[in-house]
Amino acid sequence: MSGLHVAIVMDGNGRWARRRGLPRWRGHLAGVDSVRDVVRGSPDLGVTTLTLYAFSSDNWKRPPTEVGRLFWLLREYCRREQEELRDNGVRVTAIGRRDRIPRSALAALEEAEAFTAGGTRLHLRLAIDYSARWAISQAARELARRVERGSLASGEISTELLHKEITRLVPEPDVLVRTAAEQRLSDFLLWELAYSELVFTPTLWPDFRREHLALAIAEFQRRERRFGGLVAVQGSQEVRAAPAASASARRRRLA
Ligand code: IPE
Ligand code: IPE
Ligand code: MG
């Protein structure tokens, strides 16, 4: 799959609910409709990998009732949508820690991963109990293990090797979208976003639809990407010339 990789920090559910005088969880519930619509619309927009920040490792700081509802929603989403996802060629996988996810949510998630494993149109990556700092430290630990086992010399540890371990061969995001007017990363994909275009929108996540994703991609296509070199790559020209070219493909062409 060599199309666009879009990563989204789905933010603003609580504010969406508050503006309507509803409890926060109603915002999370409405946010599921946005996930469904964006997932359905992604392939037609040239997106082949979609990474959604669903629950950060810092979100454990929230009240247990809210956390419980979020995992209930995850479980229901996996159970109810897995058939449609498979029918549409979507492969679901999760990134993040698995050891703290409530058992029934984890079971539904892993069932959806197995059920949709053959999907090739869209790779939907759900970041759950995810922390980029944790992910980077895990990769470092894995390399240390190899050194301990004798399959890697410590002198062989390089940026490239760490990169390979962290990304596990999933291309880096071309675009990061964050909704609800916040302009920060909140420990999301810190390594992988090194050269991604950042697009911030005031739209709250429950109001976000595929049309908003299309606008974010159009914004990305207007940007000029250089990857540290001198050759300017106009996003839109690239995409017109070769629809949905990935960052890695662009870099290869620039090299
Ligand atoms: C994003 O919405 C969903 C999660 C973090 C799980 P928020 O719940 O952060 O909504 P706001 O930021 O309070 O509006
Ligand atoms: C980031 O949103 C996490 C997710 C969207 C899952 P938060 O609302 O938790 O982030 P902060 O607290 O505003 O940085
Ligand atoms: Mg928030």
Short mmCIF file of C-alpha atoms and ligand atoms in Angstrom, two decimals:
data_model
loop_
_atom_site.label_atom_id
_atom_site.label_comp_id
_atom_site.label_asym_id
_atom_site.label_seq_id
_atom_site.Cartn_x
_atom_site.Cartn_y
_atom_site.Cartn_z
CA MET A 1 0.00 0.00 0.00
CA SER A 2 1.61 3.23 -1.09
CA GLY A 3 -1.08 5.87 -0.64
CA LEU A 4 -1.32 8.59 1.96
CA HIS A 5 -0.86 7.96 5.63
CA VAL A 6 -3.03 10.28 7.69
CA ALA A 7 -2.82 10.42 11.48
CA ILE A 8 -5.53 12.14 13.51
CA VAL A 9 -5.72 13.35 17.09
CA MET A 10 -9.46 13.10 17.58
CA ASP A 11 -10.04 15.89 20.09
CA GLY A 12 -12.98 17.95 21.33
CA ASN A 13 -15.55 15.34 22.28
CA GLY A 14 -15.98 16.80 25.75
CA ARG A 15 -16.44 20.34 24.43
CA TRP A 16 -18.93 19.15 21.83
CA ALA A 17 -21.03 17.58 24.58
CA ARG A 18 -20.69 20.54 26.93
CA ARG A 19 -21.93 22.94 24.28
CA ARG A 20 -25.08 20.85 24.07
CA GLY A 21 -25.51 20.52 27.82
CA LEU A 22 -24.77 16.79 27.57
CA PRO A 23 -22.44 14.63 29.66
CA ARG A 24 -18.93 14.17 28.24
CA TRP A 25 -19.47 10.57 27.22
CA ARG A 26 -22.14 11.66 24.75
CA GLY A 27 -19.38 13.46 22.90
CA HIS A 28 -17.37 10.24 22.75
CA LEU A 29 -20.46 8.42 21.50
CA ALA A 30 -20.99 11.01 18.76
CA GLY A 31 -17.30 10.73 17.92
CA VAL A 32 -17.82 7.13 16.83
CA ASP A 33 -19.98 8.40 13.93
CA SER A 34 -17.05 10.54 12.85
CA VAL A 35 -14.71 7.55 12.96
CA ARG A 36 -17.13 5.53 10.83
CA ASP A 37 -17.50 8.29 8.25
CA VAL A 38 -13.79 9.06 8.01
CA VAL A 39 -12.94 5.36 7.67
CA ARG A 40 -15.55 4.94 4.94
CA GLY A 41 -14.34 8.03 3.08
CA SER A 42 -10.60 7.43 3.38
CA PRO A 43 -9.94 5.10 0.41
CA ASP A 44 -11.59 7.50 -2.05
CA LEU A 45 -9.32 10.27 -0.76
CA GLY A 46 -6.21 8.23 -1.50
CA VAL A 47 -5.62 7.31 2.13
CA THR A 48 -4.26 3.81 2.61
CA THR A 49 -3.14 4.13 6.24
CA LEU A 50 -5.15 5.92 8.90
CA THR A 51 -3.84 6.16 12.45
CA LEU A 52 -6.39 7.40 14.97
CA TYR A 53 -5.47 8.49 18.49
CA ALA A 54 -8.29 6.93 20.49
CA PHE A 55 -6.86 6.73 24.02
CA SER A 56 -3.58 8.09 25.29
CA SER A 57 -1.65 6.57 28.15
CA ASP A 58 -2.25 9.88 29.94
CA ASN A 59 -6.00 9.47 29.53
CA TRP A 60 -5.90 7.04 32.47
CA LYS A 61 -5.86 10.22 34.55
CA ARG A 62 -9.55 10.73 33.70
CA PRO A 63 -12.36 9.61 36.02
CA PRO A 64 -12.87 5.84 35.96
CA THR A 65 -16.44 6.21 34.68
CA GLU A 66 -15.26 8.12 31.60
CA VAL A 67 -12.44 5.65 31.01
CA GLY A 68 -14.88 2.76 31.36
CA ARG A 69 -17.22 4.28 28.80
CA LEU A 70 -14.39 4.85 26.35
CA PHE A 71 -13.40 1.18 26.50
CA TRP A 72 -17.04 0.14 26.27
CA LEU A 73 -17.29 2.20 23.08
CA LEU A 74 -14.14 0.59 21.73
CA ARG A 75 -15.56 -2.86 22.40
CA GLU A 76 -18.87 -2.03 20.76
CA TYR A 77 -17.18 -0.42 17.78
CA CYS A 78 -15.07 -3.52 17.18
CA ARG A 79 -17.96 -5.90 17.61
CA ARG A 80 -20.46 -3.99 15.50
CA GLU A 81 -18.23 -2.73 12.74
CA GLN A 82 -15.85 -5.57 12.07
CA GLU A 83 -18.02 -7.09 9.40
CA GLU A 84 -18.43 -3.84 7.49
CA LEU A 85 -14.72 -3.17 7.90
CA ARG A 86 -13.81 -6.54 6.44
CA ASP A 87 -16.31 -6.15 3.60
CA ASN A 88 -14.69 -2.84 2.74
CA GLY A 89 -11.16 -4.21 2.77
CA VAL A 90 -10.15 -2.46 5.99
CA ARG A 91 -7.51 -4.07 8.17
CA VAL A 92 -7.62 -3.02 11.81
CA THR A 93 -4.61 -3.14 14.09
CA ALA A 94 -3.87 -1.49 17.42
CA ILE A 95 -0.74 0.30 18.57
CA GLY A 96 0.07 0.94 22.21
CA ARG A 97 0.15 -1.10 25.39
CA ARG A 98 -2.19 -4.06 25.67
CA ASP A 99 -1.62 -5.11 29.25
CA ARG A 100 -3.89 -2.50 30.83
CA ILE A 101 -6.85 -2.58 28.42
CA PRO A 102 -9.98 -4.02 30.08
CA ARG A 103 -10.29 -7.67 29.18
CA SER A 104 -13.54 -7.59 27.18
CA ALA A 105 -12.40 -4.57 25.14
CA LEU A 106 -9.07 -6.25 24.41
CA ALA A 107 -10.81 -9.46 23.36
CA ALA A 108 -13.07 -7.54 20.94
CA LEU A 109 -10.12 -5.60 19.60
CA GLU A 110 -8.02 -8.71 18.99
CA GLU A 111 -10.97 -10.45 17.40
CA ALA A 112 -11.40 -7.50 15.03
CA GLU A 113 -7.68 -7.62 14.23
CA ALA A 114 -7.90 -11.30 13.34
CA PHE A 115 -11.23 -10.93 11.53
CA THR A 116 -10.01 -8.09 9.31
CA ALA A 117 -6.44 -9.33 8.82
CA GLY A 118 -6.89 -9.82 5.07
CA GLY A 119 -7.88 -6.19 4.32
CA THR A 120 -5.72 -4.41 1.76
CA ARG A 121 -7.63 -1.22 0.90
CA LEU A 122 -7.09 0.65 4.16
CA HIS A 123 -4.94 -0.04 7.20
CA LEU A 124 -6.76 1.40 10.19
CA ARG A 125 -4.41 1.73 13.15
CA LEU A 126 -6.06 2.49 16.46
CA ALA A 127 -3.74 4.05 19.03
CA ILE A 128 -5.00 2.78 22.37
CA ASP A 129 -3.20 3.21 25.68
CA TYR A 130 -0.62 4.75 23.42
CA SER A 131 2.37 6.90 24.34
CA ALA A 132 5.03 7.74 21.79
CA ARG A 133 7.67 8.00 24.51
CA TRP A 134 6.71 4.53 25.66
CA ALA A 135 6.86 3.21 22.08
CA ILE A 136 10.35 4.66 21.60
CA SER A 137 11.55 3.19 24.89
CA GLN A 138 10.12 -0.21 23.88
CA ALA A 139 12.09 -0.08 20.64
CA ALA A 140 15.26 0.81 22.57
CA ARG A 141 14.60 -2.10 24.91
CA GLU A 142 14.17 -4.48 21.98
CA LEU A 143 17.54 -3.44 20.55
CA ALA A 144 19.12 -3.88 23.99
CA ARG A 145 17.69 -7.39 24.11
CA ARG A 146 19.32 -8.22 20.79
CA VAL A 147 22.65 -6.94 22.08
CA GLU A 148 22.21 -9.09 25.18
CA ARG A 149 21.44 -12.16 23.08
CA GLY A 150 24.47 -11.45 20.93
CA SER A 151 22.56 -10.96 17.66
CA LEU A 152 23.43 -7.26 17.52
CA ALA A 153 26.62 -5.40 18.35
CA SER A 154 26.02 -2.21 20.30
CA GLY A 155 28.03 -0.33 17.66
CA GLU A 156 25.45 -1.36 15.07
CA ILE A 157 22.70 0.59 16.83
CA SER A 158 21.81 3.39 14.47
CA THR A 159 19.04 5.86 13.76
CA GLU A 160 17.94 3.66 10.86
CA LEU A 161 17.71 0.56 13.02
CA LEU A 162 15.75 2.37 15.71
CA HIS A 163 13.54 3.83 13.00
CA LYS A 164 12.82 0.40 11.61
CA GLU A 165 11.99 -0.90 15.05
CA ILE A 166 9.71 2.03 15.91
CA THR A 167 7.83 2.19 12.62
CA ARG A 168 7.80 -1.58 12.07
CA LEU A 169 7.77 -0.77 8.36
CA VAL A 170 4.54 1.24 8.46
CA PRO A 171 5.25 4.41 6.46
CA GLU A 172 5.39 7.62 8.46
CA PRO A 173 2.33 9.87 8.37
CA ASP A 174 2.20 12.36 5.52
CA VAL A 175 -0.25 14.50 7.44
CA LEU A 176 -1.15 14.90 11.08
CA VAL A 177 -4.59 16.38 11.72
CA ARG A 178 -5.65 17.58 15.14
CA THR A 179 -9.21 18.74 15.71
CA ALA A 180 -10.73 21.10 18.27
CA ALA A 181 -8.22 23.95 17.85
CA GLU A 182 -5.48 22.44 20.02
CA GLN A 183 -1.99 22.67 18.57
CA ARG A 184 0.09 20.06 20.34
CA LEU A 185 1.07 16.42 19.93
CA SER A 186 0.10 15.07 23.35
CA ASP A 187 2.69 12.27 23.09
CA PHE A 188 1.41 10.99 19.71
CA LEU A 189 3.86 9.48 17.17
CA LEU A 190 6.73 11.77 18.22
CA TRP A 191 9.32 9.93 16.13
CA GLU A 192 7.18 9.25 13.06
CA LEU A 193 5.95 12.84 12.70
CA ALA A 194 9.44 14.27 12.15
CA TYR A 195 8.61 15.46 8.61
CA SER A 196 4.82 15.21 8.55
CA GLU A 197 2.71 18.21 7.64
CA LEU A 198 0.66 19.40 10.62
CA VAL A 199 -2.89 20.52 9.98
CA PHE A 200 -4.96 21.99 12.80
CA THR A 201 -8.67 22.57 12.54
CA PRO A 202 -11.14 24.17 14.94
CA THR A 203 -13.78 21.55 14.05
CA LEU A 204 -14.62 19.40 17.07
CA TRP A 205 -14.15 15.68 16.45
CA PRO A 206 -17.87 14.76 16.63
CA ASP A 207 -18.51 17.29 13.82
CA PHE A 208 -15.64 16.00 11.69
CA ARG A 209 -16.61 14.14 8.49
CA ARG A 210 -14.86 12.92 5.36
CA GLU A 211 -15.33 16.41 3.86
CA HIS A 212 -13.13 17.83 6.62
CA LEU A 213 -10.56 15.15 5.92
CA ALA A 214 -10.67 16.10 2.25
CA LEU A 215 -9.98 19.74 3.23
CA ALA A 216 -7.06 18.69 5.42
CA ILE A 217 -5.58 16.67 2.58
CA ALA A 218 -6.05 19.60 0.20
CA GLU A 219 -4.16 21.78 2.69
CA PHE A 220 -1.37 19.19 2.80
CA GLN A 221 -1.21 19.18 -0.99
CA ARG A 222 -0.63 22.94 -1.00
CA ARG A 223 2.35 22.62 1.33
CA GLU A 224 5.90 22.54 0.09
CA ARG A 225 7.91 19.66 1.47
CA ARG A 226 11.70 19.58 1.35
CA PHE A 227 12.74 16.85 3.77
CA GLY A 228 15.79 18.90 4.63
CA GLY A 229 16.95 19.25 1.02
CA LEU A 230 16.70 22.15 -1.41
CA VAL A 231 14.26 20.64 -3.87
CA ALA A 232 10.78 21.88 -3.11
CA VAL A 233 8.02 19.36 -3.43
CA GLN A 234 4.64 20.95 -3.91
CA GLY A 235 2.22 18.57 -2.27
CA SER A 236 -0.52 19.23 -4.79
CA GLN A 237 1.73 18.75 -7.84
CA GLU A 238 3.07 15.54 -6.43
CA VAL A 239 -0.38 14.26 -5.78
CA ARG A 240 -1.62 15.29 -9.22
CA ALA A 241 1.35 13.62 -10.85
CA ALA A 242 1.08 10.48 -8.77
CA PRO A 243 -2.10 10.24 -6.76
CA ALA A 244 -1.58 9.49 -3.10
CA ALA A 245 2.21 9.21 -3.22
CA SER A 246 3.52 8.46 0.23
CA ALA A 247 6.22 10.39 2.05
CA SER A 248 8.63 7.52 1.62
CA ALA A 249 7.92 7.35 -2.12
CA ARG A 250 8.49 11.10 -2.39
CA ARG A 251 11.72 10.86 -0.48
CA ARG A 252 12.90 8.05 -2.71
CA ARG A 253 12.21 10.21 -5.72
CA LEU A 254 14.10 13.12 -4.19
CA ALA A 255 17.11 11.03 -3.30
C1 IPE B 1 -10.97 13.45 22.74
O1 IPE B 1 -11.90 14.31 23.28
C2 IPE B 1 -11.24 12.02 23.13
C3 IPE B 1 -10.23 11.43 24.03
C4 IPE B 1 -9.19 12.04 24.49
C5 IPE B 1 -10.44 10.07 24.42
P1 IPE B 1 -11.71 14.96 24.72
O2 IPE B 1 -12.41 14.08 25.71
O3 IPE B 1 -10.30 15.22 25.01
O4 IPE B 1 -12.51 16.31 24.55
P2 IPE B 1 -12.15 17.74 25.14
O5 IPE B 1 -10.74 18.05 24.80
O6 IPE B 1 -12.34 17.62 26.64
O7 IPE B 1 -13.14 18.66 24.51
C1 IPE B 2 -5.11 13.52 23.11
O1 IPE B 2 -6.16 14.32 23.54
C2 IPE B 2 -5.49 12.08 23.21
C3 IPE B 2 -6.55 11.64 22.31
C4 IPE B 2 -7.19 12.36 21.44
C5 IPE B 2 -6.90 10.24 22.43
P1 IPE B 2 -6.24 14.92 25.01
O2 IPE B 2 -7.45 15.76 25.07
O3 IPE B 2 -6.12 13.82 26.00
O4 IPE B 2 -4.90 15.78 25.09
P2 IPE B 2 -4.54 17.04 25.98
O5 IPE B 2 -4.77 16.68 27.41
O6 IPE B 2 -5.45 18.14 25.55
O7 IPE B 2 -3.11 17.32 25.65
MG MG B 3 -9.08 16.80 24.71
#
